[in-house]
């Protein structure tokens, strides 16, 4: 049962022939920028929800999960209290399963308190077509009934294909469809960075 | 992506781990309030059973339904097969009905292979047991159960990504008529385990020397070094008789009773693919003990079969994309 494609799409761009990254990539955010953006989003989440009560952060694998953990740490640093963090795999709910080889699943891990009646903040690295978030909303309804769902993303690169809008954005990044946005996080990669590259994308939109 | 699951021997270590890890995630679905995923909506899975089976058919049915596939159950009894319809004509009928996957159990070894490679149907074929040949999903669920019991921590964490390297598995009983034994030997070897088959000489198949495992006639000699003891059902329906002198003698030499269980290492587990002959190959106290994984195996079977159906059916059916 060979190549199962992992859904940990690190790059967010349209498919093309070359995936070796021969085209030029340039940095958009460095580690300090990412850290500042997350700290600001943490404050915005607290401000919007009038504190950390009932807030649950759910990261979308793979890179949404460490981002959710970092946001939780930032909230804890401000408020001195922990908010529950979890992971929500949306693979089984995607609308493009039939267009690609079967994918391995990522881990879903909901906080012990569940999500019923809570304010769930979905956390992802890049918002592009909005289809991942559509799948996440479907997945969420099968785990419970949150009072409210909000969306935090590190990068919004535009080109939405569905009526979905983020509540908290680290960086609005105007891109062309063929460009590739990569989010690198030390939990998965060697460094913290967001880069944008030419039309050498190897992944479909997330 | 593979198209069919016909033999446990076709799986590489990586293939097997993808199936087991996927099953590990899918097992969590059983704990949710809504035990259903939308993934295979609009796909049709046909359970084509030429032989009696309760747990395997129900397990595949539950697995397909949890993934939202439509399930059609076809059992040979009470169908056109009893009027003499051939496998080919049945297959053409299923193809005409638009089956995306055919889960087949057949009394003849090789029937699933014939179904998959004859060009009669376009869908995926899953072998759910053929004659005395193979039963790959049983081997997968057994490996899944071993991995959970032997490799995972107290809260079930840590099994993902692990194989069974260095584990000693002793498979006891009617190997001759067992498709479970053959599939397990092939898969467990791929996952790095050392398998020993223990049976009276009359119940070991011809050519077993060529299997990637060792053999023994003496159960007591194997117990203290076993991590897993898997008891096989004595398949009376496949025996004319005359494979051993009496049920009592078989039970005394090859049955797993409390005295033998006491010789096992503390962490060792006892498995049985079911259905059991209590008092024959396994004592009732052993079957119901904490070491026994027999009920877990049934639960795990659903998760593993969900993983197989998901991996076979969810992706693109276009070979261009599937590469």
XYZ file of C-alpha atoms in Angstrom:
529
model
C 0.000 0.000 0.000
C 2.574 2.537 -1.033
C 2.707 6.244 -1.021
C 0.125 7.429 1.366
C 0.183 11.131 1.287
C 0.474 12.810 4.591
C -1.885 15.668 5.139
C 0.758 17.729 6.904
C 0.846 20.123 4.020
C 3.485 22.581 4.977
C 3.289 24.496 1.762
C 0.239 26.244 0.594
C 0.108 26.776 -3.130
C -1.204 25.324 -6.346
C 0.332 22.107 -7.646
C 3.067 22.410 -10.245
C 5.777 20.243 -11.721
C 8.725 21.158 -9.593
C 8.798 20.661 -5.846
C 12.518 21.001 -5.243
C 12.317 24.707 -4.536
C 14.535 25.856 -7.340
C 12.637 29.131 -7.596
C 13.564 31.972 -5.268
C 11.877 32.110 -1.875
C 11.901 35.139 0.353
C 11.198 35.424 4.057
C 8.052 37.210 5.183
C 8.144 36.683 8.938
C 11.039 35.665 11.149
C 10.942 34.097 14.594
C 10.480 37.433 16.401
C 7.667 38.474 14.059
C 5.860 35.167 14.612
C 6.245 35.484 18.353
C 4.904 39.065 18.332
C 1.967 38.099 16.114
C 1.027 35.220 18.412
C 1.259 37.409 21.496
C -1.032 39.946 19.850
C -3.518 37.249 18.804
C -3.500 35.904 22.377
C -4.449 39.367 23.642
C -7.132 39.716 20.965
C -8.647 36.358 21.913
C -8.798 37.481 25.557
C -10.215 40.853 24.617
C -12.881 39.464 22.300
C -13.992 36.801 24.778
C -13.600 38.986 27.875
C -11.062 36.659 29.428
C -9.989 33.047 29.107
C -13.171 31.499 30.569
C -14.689 28.778 28.369
C -12.095 29.299 25.636
C -10.778 26.084 24.032
C -7.974 26.234 21.466
C -8.040 23.527 18.787
C -5.115 23.316 16.385
C -5.536 21.798 12.950
C -2.681 19.357 12.211
C -0.002 19.544 11.539
C 1.233 23.114 12.119
C -1.919 24.467 13.681
C -1.273 22.260 16.713
C 2.008 23.837 17.875
C 0.564 27.269 17.095
C -2.400 26.515 19.371
C 0.003 25.418 22.117
C 2.007 28.628 21.749
C -1.164 30.713 21.913
C -2.182 28.869 25.070
C 1.215 29.588 26.600
C 0.892 33.273 25.676
C -2.595 33.434 27.220
C -1.306 31.727 30.359
C 1.519 34.274 30.574
C -0.988 37.133 30.484
C -3.806 35.709 32.593
C -1.984 33.217 34.775
C -4.552 30.543 34.009
C -4.412 27.702 31.512
C -6.854 27.329 28.638
C -7.510 23.832 27.276
C -5.639 22.974 24.048
C -6.316 20.153 21.619
C -5.926 18.956 18.060
C -8.636 18.392 15.476
C -7.809 16.285 12.418
C -10.072 17.164 9.510
C -8.818 14.631 6.941
C -11.950 12.473 6.992
C -14.109 15.538 6.301
C -12.166 17.018 3.392
C -13.899 17.530 0.058
C -10.817 16.703 -2.013
C -10.187 13.142 -0.814
C -11.194 11.736 -4.179
C -8.745 13.987 -6.006
C -5.611 12.653 -4.346
C -4.072 9.431 -3.044
C -5.401 8.213 0.291
C -3.951 10.212 3.158
C -2.663 9.028 6.493
C -4.652 10.424 9.384
C -3.405 12.918 11.942
C -4.106 12.736 15.626
C -7.301 14.176 17.066
C -7.082 15.017 20.732
C -9.914 16.934 22.354
C -9.438 18.413 25.846
C -11.003 16.387 28.640
C -13.653 19.040 29.292
C -15.002 18.657 25.750
C -16.286 21.502 23.604
C -19.999 21.647 24.462
C -20.984 25.214 25.349
C -17.392 26.453 24.970
C -15.886 29.062 22.702
C -13.715 27.052 20.331
C -10.884 28.919 18.625
C -9.679 26.943 15.596
C -5.996 27.571 14.938
C -4.272 26.965 11.596
C -1.076 28.148 9.985
C -2.281 29.419 6.596
C -5.787 30.390 5.485
C -6.159 29.987 1.730
C -9.230 28.503 -0.002
C -11.100 28.030 3.291
C -11.800 24.377 2.530
C -9.814 23.084 5.492
C -11.874 25.284 7.810
C -15.093 24.074 6.186
C -13.967 20.512 6.942
C -13.027 21.533 10.489
C -16.488 22.989 11.098
C -18.040 19.702 9.977
C -15.670 17.698 12.161
C -16.460 19.928 15.118
C -20.198 19.286 14.958
C -19.572 15.558 15.404
C -17.627 16.152 18.594
C -20.101 18.451 20.276
C -21.871 21.778 20.113
C -19.663 24.755 20.900
C -21.381 28.003 21.862
C -19.228 29.850 19.386
C -16.447 29.055 16.922
C -13.706 31.525 16.069
C -10.754 31.232 13.714
C -7.139 32.261 14.297
C -4.535 31.935 11.535
C -0.903 32.939 11.381
C -1.108 33.939 7.713
C -4.100 34.873 5.568
C -3.008 34.644 1.962
C -6.403 35.339 0.375
C -8.063 33.510 -2.559
C -11.012 32.243 -0.571
C -13.297 29.761 -2.322
C -15.881 29.662 0.467
C -17.558 32.329 2.613
C -15.140 31.943 5.511
C -13.421 34.788 7.358
C -10.788 34.662 10.113
C -11.324 36.384 13.480
C -7.633 36.724 14.334
C -4.860 37.092 11.749
C -1.105 37.192 12.329
C -0.291 38.620 8.926
C -2.311 39.432 5.829
C -0.180 38.345 2.919
C -1.283 39.307 -0.606
C -0.249 36.494 -2.940
C -0.842 35.269 -6.435
C -2.490 31.878 -6.863
C 0.740 30.307 -8.087
C 2.872 31.461 -5.187
C 3.675 29.138 -2.327
C 3.506 30.151 1.312
C 5.489 28.002 3.734
C 5.198 28.129 7.493
C 8.137 26.619 9.340
C 7.914 25.990 13.082
C 10.631 24.660 15.349
C 8.290 21.898 16.553
C 8.316 20.420 13.018
C 11.182 22.133 11.240
C 14.505 23.551 12.289
C 13.421 27.140 12.658
C 10.525 29.583 12.928
C 9.833 31.375 9.663
C 7.221 32.191 7.065
C 8.444 32.327 3.491
C 6.868 32.994 0.145
C 8.154 31.368 -3.006
C 7.639 31.356 -6.737
C 5.405 29.035 -8.694
C 7.236 25.908 -7.608
C 4.441 24.810 -5.354
C 4.064 21.133 -4.655
C 0.921 21.083 -2.599
C -2.702 21.906 -3.147
C -4.358 24.595 -1.078
C -5.114 23.962 2.535
C -1.976 3.176 -3.091
C -2.741 -0.512 -3.334
C -6.014 -1.480 -4.984
C -6.712 -4.777 -3.284
C -5.925 -6.525 -0.024
C -5.480 -10.172 -0.935
C -2.578 -11.421 1.152
C -0.823 -10.301 4.294
C 2.358 -11.137 2.393
C 1.738 -8.285 -0.058
C 2.171 -5.678 2.676
C 5.517 -4.050 3.312
C 6.400 -2.954 6.831
C 5.484 0.634 5.913
C 2.148 -0.416 4.402
C 1.290 -2.385 7.505
C 2.241 0.489 9.810
C 0.107 2.949 7.821
C -2.877 0.619 8.232
C -2.235 0.067 11.949
C -1.636 3.770 12.673
C -4.753 4.741 10.731
C -6.706 2.144 12.694
C -5.352 3.638 15.909
C -6.873 7.026 14.999
C -10.113 5.456 13.803
C -10.471 3.512 17.057
C -11.188 6.844 18.747
C -14.337 7.217 16.642
C -15.939 4.442 18.700
C -15.674 6.668 21.785
C -17.466 9.608 20.220
C -21.115 10.459 20.646
C -21.549 10.153 16.863
C -19.735 7.015 15.731
C -19.737 7.898 12.078
C -17.478 9.586 9.553
C -18.701 10.948 6.205
C -15.642 9.786 4.298
C -17.046 6.993 2.099
C -20.434 8.534 1.457
C -21.772 7.345 -1.887
C -19.424 4.351 -2.078
C -20.838 0.844 -2.173
C -19.212 -2.059 -0.352
C -20.487 -5.563 -1.110
C -19.931 -8.304 1.436
C -19.784 -11.428 -0.714
C -19.794 -14.385 1.665
C -19.738 -17.904 0.284
C -18.996 -19.333 3.714
C -20.676 -18.872 7.051
C -19.242 -16.123 9.172
C -20.679 -13.999 11.889
C -17.952 -11.850 13.273
C -16.019 -11.096 10.101
C -19.094 -10.136 8.115
C -20.553 -8.037 10.914
C -17.172 -6.440 11.501
C -16.804 -5.424 7.852
C -20.399 -4.227 7.824
C -19.881 -2.095 10.928
C -16.613 -0.728 9.528
C -18.171 0.258 6.202
C -21.200 1.811 7.879
C -19.089 3.881 10.268
C -17.431 5.348 7.195
C -20.881 6.062 5.667
C -20.518 3.584 2.795
C -23.581 1.758 1.515
C -23.348 -1.926 2.379
C -24.880 -4.785 0.455
C -24.684 -8.195 2.089
C -24.648 -11.152 -0.217
C -24.515 -14.610 1.260
C -24.368 -17.639 -0.959
C -27.125 -19.382 0.906
C -30.482 -18.290 -0.423
C -28.928 -16.581 -3.464
C -28.522 -17.558 -7.099
C -25.335 -19.337 -6.108
C -27.457 -22.127 -4.700
C -28.979 -22.323 -8.193
C -25.513 -22.868 -9.624
C -24.365 -19.356 -10.566
C -20.612 -19.147 -11.113
C -18.251 -16.744 -9.348
C -17.799 -14.939 -12.650
C -21.502 -14.326 -13.197
C -21.948 -13.191 -9.616
C -19.002 -10.817 -10.051
C -20.427 -9.387 -13.272
C -23.719 -8.807 -11.488
C -21.981 -6.937 -8.671
C -20.013 -4.875 -11.185
C -23.226 -3.969 -12.991
C -24.629 -2.762 -9.661
C -21.636 -0.473 -9.192
C -19.736 -2.063 -6.328
C -16.705 0.027 -5.329
C -15.311 -2.712 -3.121
C -16.046 -6.408 -2.768
C -15.233 -8.066 0.526
C -15.098 -11.741 -0.292
C -15.022 -14.885 1.789
C -14.826 -18.089 -0.173
C -14.230 -21.761 0.574
C -11.687 -22.011 -2.204
C -8.150 -20.726 -1.697
C -7.381 -18.110 -4.324
C -10.962 -17.055 -5.097
C -10.317 -13.391 -4.080
C -7.211 -13.344 -6.270
C -9.265 -14.617 -9.203
C -11.893 -11.978 -8.533
C -9.308 -9.201 -8.376
C -7.283 -10.122 -11.444
C -9.798 -11.537 -13.880
C -11.037 -8.170 -15.126
C -14.619 -8.974 -14.082
C -14.882 -6.083 -11.690
C -13.211 -2.685 -11.427
C -13.609 -2.220 -7.680
C -11.222 -3.152 -4.907
C -11.205 -6.693 -3.575
C -10.624 -7.431 0.098
C -9.914 -11.011 1.089
C -12.031 -11.866 4.128
C -10.781 -15.451 4.230
C -10.244 -17.881 1.354
C -10.210 -21.615 2.025
C -7.188 -22.591 4.088
C -5.098 -19.841 2.497
C -5.259 -16.329 3.979
C -7.235 -13.937 6.143
C -5.206 -10.719 6.036
C -7.527 -8.441 8.031
C -7.467 -10.956 10.896
C -3.666 -10.805 10.907
C -3.815 -7.006 10.898
C -6.217 -6.866 13.824
C -4.090 -9.382 15.711
C -0.970 -7.293 15.135
C -2.918 -4.177 16.176
C -3.998 -5.899 19.398
C -0.447 -7.064 20.167
C 0.941 -3.614 19.541
C -1.615 -2.020 21.867
C -1.108 -4.554 24.642
C 2.676 -4.895 24.420
C 3.943 -1.514 23.172
C 1.486 1.052 24.493
C 1.642 2.741 27.865
C -1.008 2.437 30.562
C -3.265 4.949 28.813
C -2.894 3.438 25.368
C -0.347 5.971 24.175
C 2.844 5.126 22.361
C 1.684 2.298 20.085
C 1.601 4.491 16.978
C 4.525 3.966 14.642
C 5.880 0.913 16.459
C 6.380 -2.566 15.039
C 6.723 -5.903 16.829
C 10.487 -6.320 16.525
C 11.839 -9.069 18.757
C 8.443 -10.143 20.098
C 7.904 -13.884 20.303
C 4.542 -15.131 19.144
C 3.514 -18.755 19.593
C 0.625 -19.907 17.403
C -0.882 -23.149 18.647
C -3.211 -25.683 17.113
C -4.779 -26.467 13.789
C -2.321 -24.697 11.514
C -3.163 -27.071 8.664
C -6.656 -25.690 8.174
C -5.912 -22.162 9.381
C -5.832 -19.157 7.088
C -5.356 -17.064 10.216
C -2.030 -18.774 10.967
C -0.616 -18.242 7.486
C -1.582 -14.571 7.326
C -0.248 -13.992 10.825
C 3.081 -15.666 10.086
C 3.564 -13.476 7.007
C 2.531 -10.203 8.630
C 4.232 -10.752 11.993
C 7.477 -11.611 10.237
C 7.196 -8.372 8.240
C 6.723 -6.497 11.514
C 9.822 -8.129 13.008
C 8.271 -10.688 15.364
C 9.540 -14.244 15.742
C 6.776 -16.757 15.213
C 6.702 -20.371 16.378
C 3.968 -22.714 15.234
C 3.082 -25.439 17.725
C 0.878 -28.332 16.610
C 0.768 -32.085 16.351
C 2.597 -33.216 13.192
C -0.686 -34.093 11.517
C -1.911 -30.512 11.830
C 1.122 -28.804 10.289
C 0.820 -28.214 6.541
C 3.160 -29.755 3.996
C 5.876 -27.248 3.149
C 5.736 -25.428 6.484
C 9.560 -25.598 6.512
C 9.498 -22.879 3.888
C 7.434 -20.485 6.034
C 9.322 -17.669 7.780
C 8.853 -19.197 11.236
C 9.943 -22.127 13.378
C 7.833 -25.119 14.409
C 7.539 -27.288 17.476
C 5.441 -30.206 18.704
C 5.893 -29.292 22.353
C 3.760 -26.476 23.746
C 5.214 -26.549 27.280
C 8.705 -25.870 25.940
C 7.614 -22.617 24.279
C 5.527 -21.000 26.993
C 8.115 -19.291 29.200
C 9.608 -17.333 26.276
C 6.350 -16.257 24.632
C 5.057 -12.679 24.616
C 1.900 -13.821 22.855
C 0.134 -17.171 22.708
C -2.426 -17.399 19.955
C -4.745 -20.375 20.135
C -6.348 -21.546 16.892
C -9.743 -23.130 16.670
C -9.814 -26.845 15.980
C -11.763 -26.745 12.735
C -13.866 -29.848 13.025
C -15.882 -28.913 9.949
C -12.786 -29.115 7.778
C -11.586 -32.434 9.247
C -13.012 -35.814 8.385
C -11.598 -36.862 11.776
C -8.370 -38.759 12.317
C -5.953 -35.855 12.797
C -5.505 -36.737 16.464
C -6.628 -39.720 18.534
C -9.215 -37.964 20.699
C -10.369 -34.516 21.663
C -9.235 -35.238 25.192
C -5.726 -36.081 24.168
C -5.512 -32.977 21.973
C -6.732 -30.829 24.803
C -4.218 -32.354 27.226
C -1.222 -31.805 24.932
C -2.163 -28.606 23.089
C -4.949 -26.988 25.076
C -4.244 -23.805 27.040
C -5.293 -24.386 30.632
C -4.558 -22.460 33.819
C -1.494 -24.606 34.567
C 0.084 -23.665 31.231
C -0.894 -20.000 31.560
C 0.993 -19.909 34.866
C 4.207 -20.655 32.956
C 3.843 -17.566 30.745
C 5.785 -14.360 31.504
C 3.705 -11.825 33.443
C 3.184 -9.502 30.487
C 2.209 -12.230 28.019
C -1.220 -12.150 26.386
C -3.536 -14.888 25.178
C -5.297 -14.482 21.843
C -7.902 -16.441 19.903
C -9.430 -15.457 16.559
C -12.781 -16.998 17.510
C -15.089 -18.726 17.519
C -13.707 -20.706 20.460
C -14.223 -24.302 21.446
C -14.117 -23.705 25.189
C -12.605 -26.686 26.964
C -11.006 -27.941 23.748
C -8.143 -25.639 22.694
C -8.670 -23.109 25.478
C -10.018 -23.456 29.016
C -12.958 -21.239 29.905
C -11.053 -19.654 32.837
C -8.225 -18.692 30.475
C -10.566 -17.289 27.846
C -12.198 -15.064 30.465
C -8.992 -14.020 32.231
C -7.358 -10.577 32.181
C -4.621 -11.856 29.858
C -7.158 -12.784 27.228
C -7.624 -10.261 24.405
C -10.446 -12.147 22.719
C -13.100 -9.463 23.168
C -10.643 -6.650 22.347
C -9.766 -8.443 19.123
C -13.381 -8.115 18.006
C -13.456 -4.384 18.814
C -10.093 -3.836 17.151
C -11.298 -5.721 14.087
C -13.758 -2.943 13.300
C -11.052 -0.254 13.565
C -8.608 -2.182 11.387
C -11.241 -2.899 8.737
C -12.236 0.777 8.744
C -8.595 1.624 8.090
C -8.367 -0.868 5.221
C -11.584 0.354 3.588
C -10.571 3.982 4.103
C -7.130 3.488 2.558
C -8.482 1.430 -0.359
C -11.489 3.573 -1.168
C -11.037 7.163 -0.037
C -8.364 8.226 -2.498
C -8.591 8.793 -6.180
C -9.521 5.757 -8.252
C -7.645 7.305 -11.152
C -4.247 5.549 -11.361
C -2.680 8.756 -12.701
C -3.494 10.684 -9.553
C -2.900 7.729 -7.277
C 0.778 7.605 -8.150
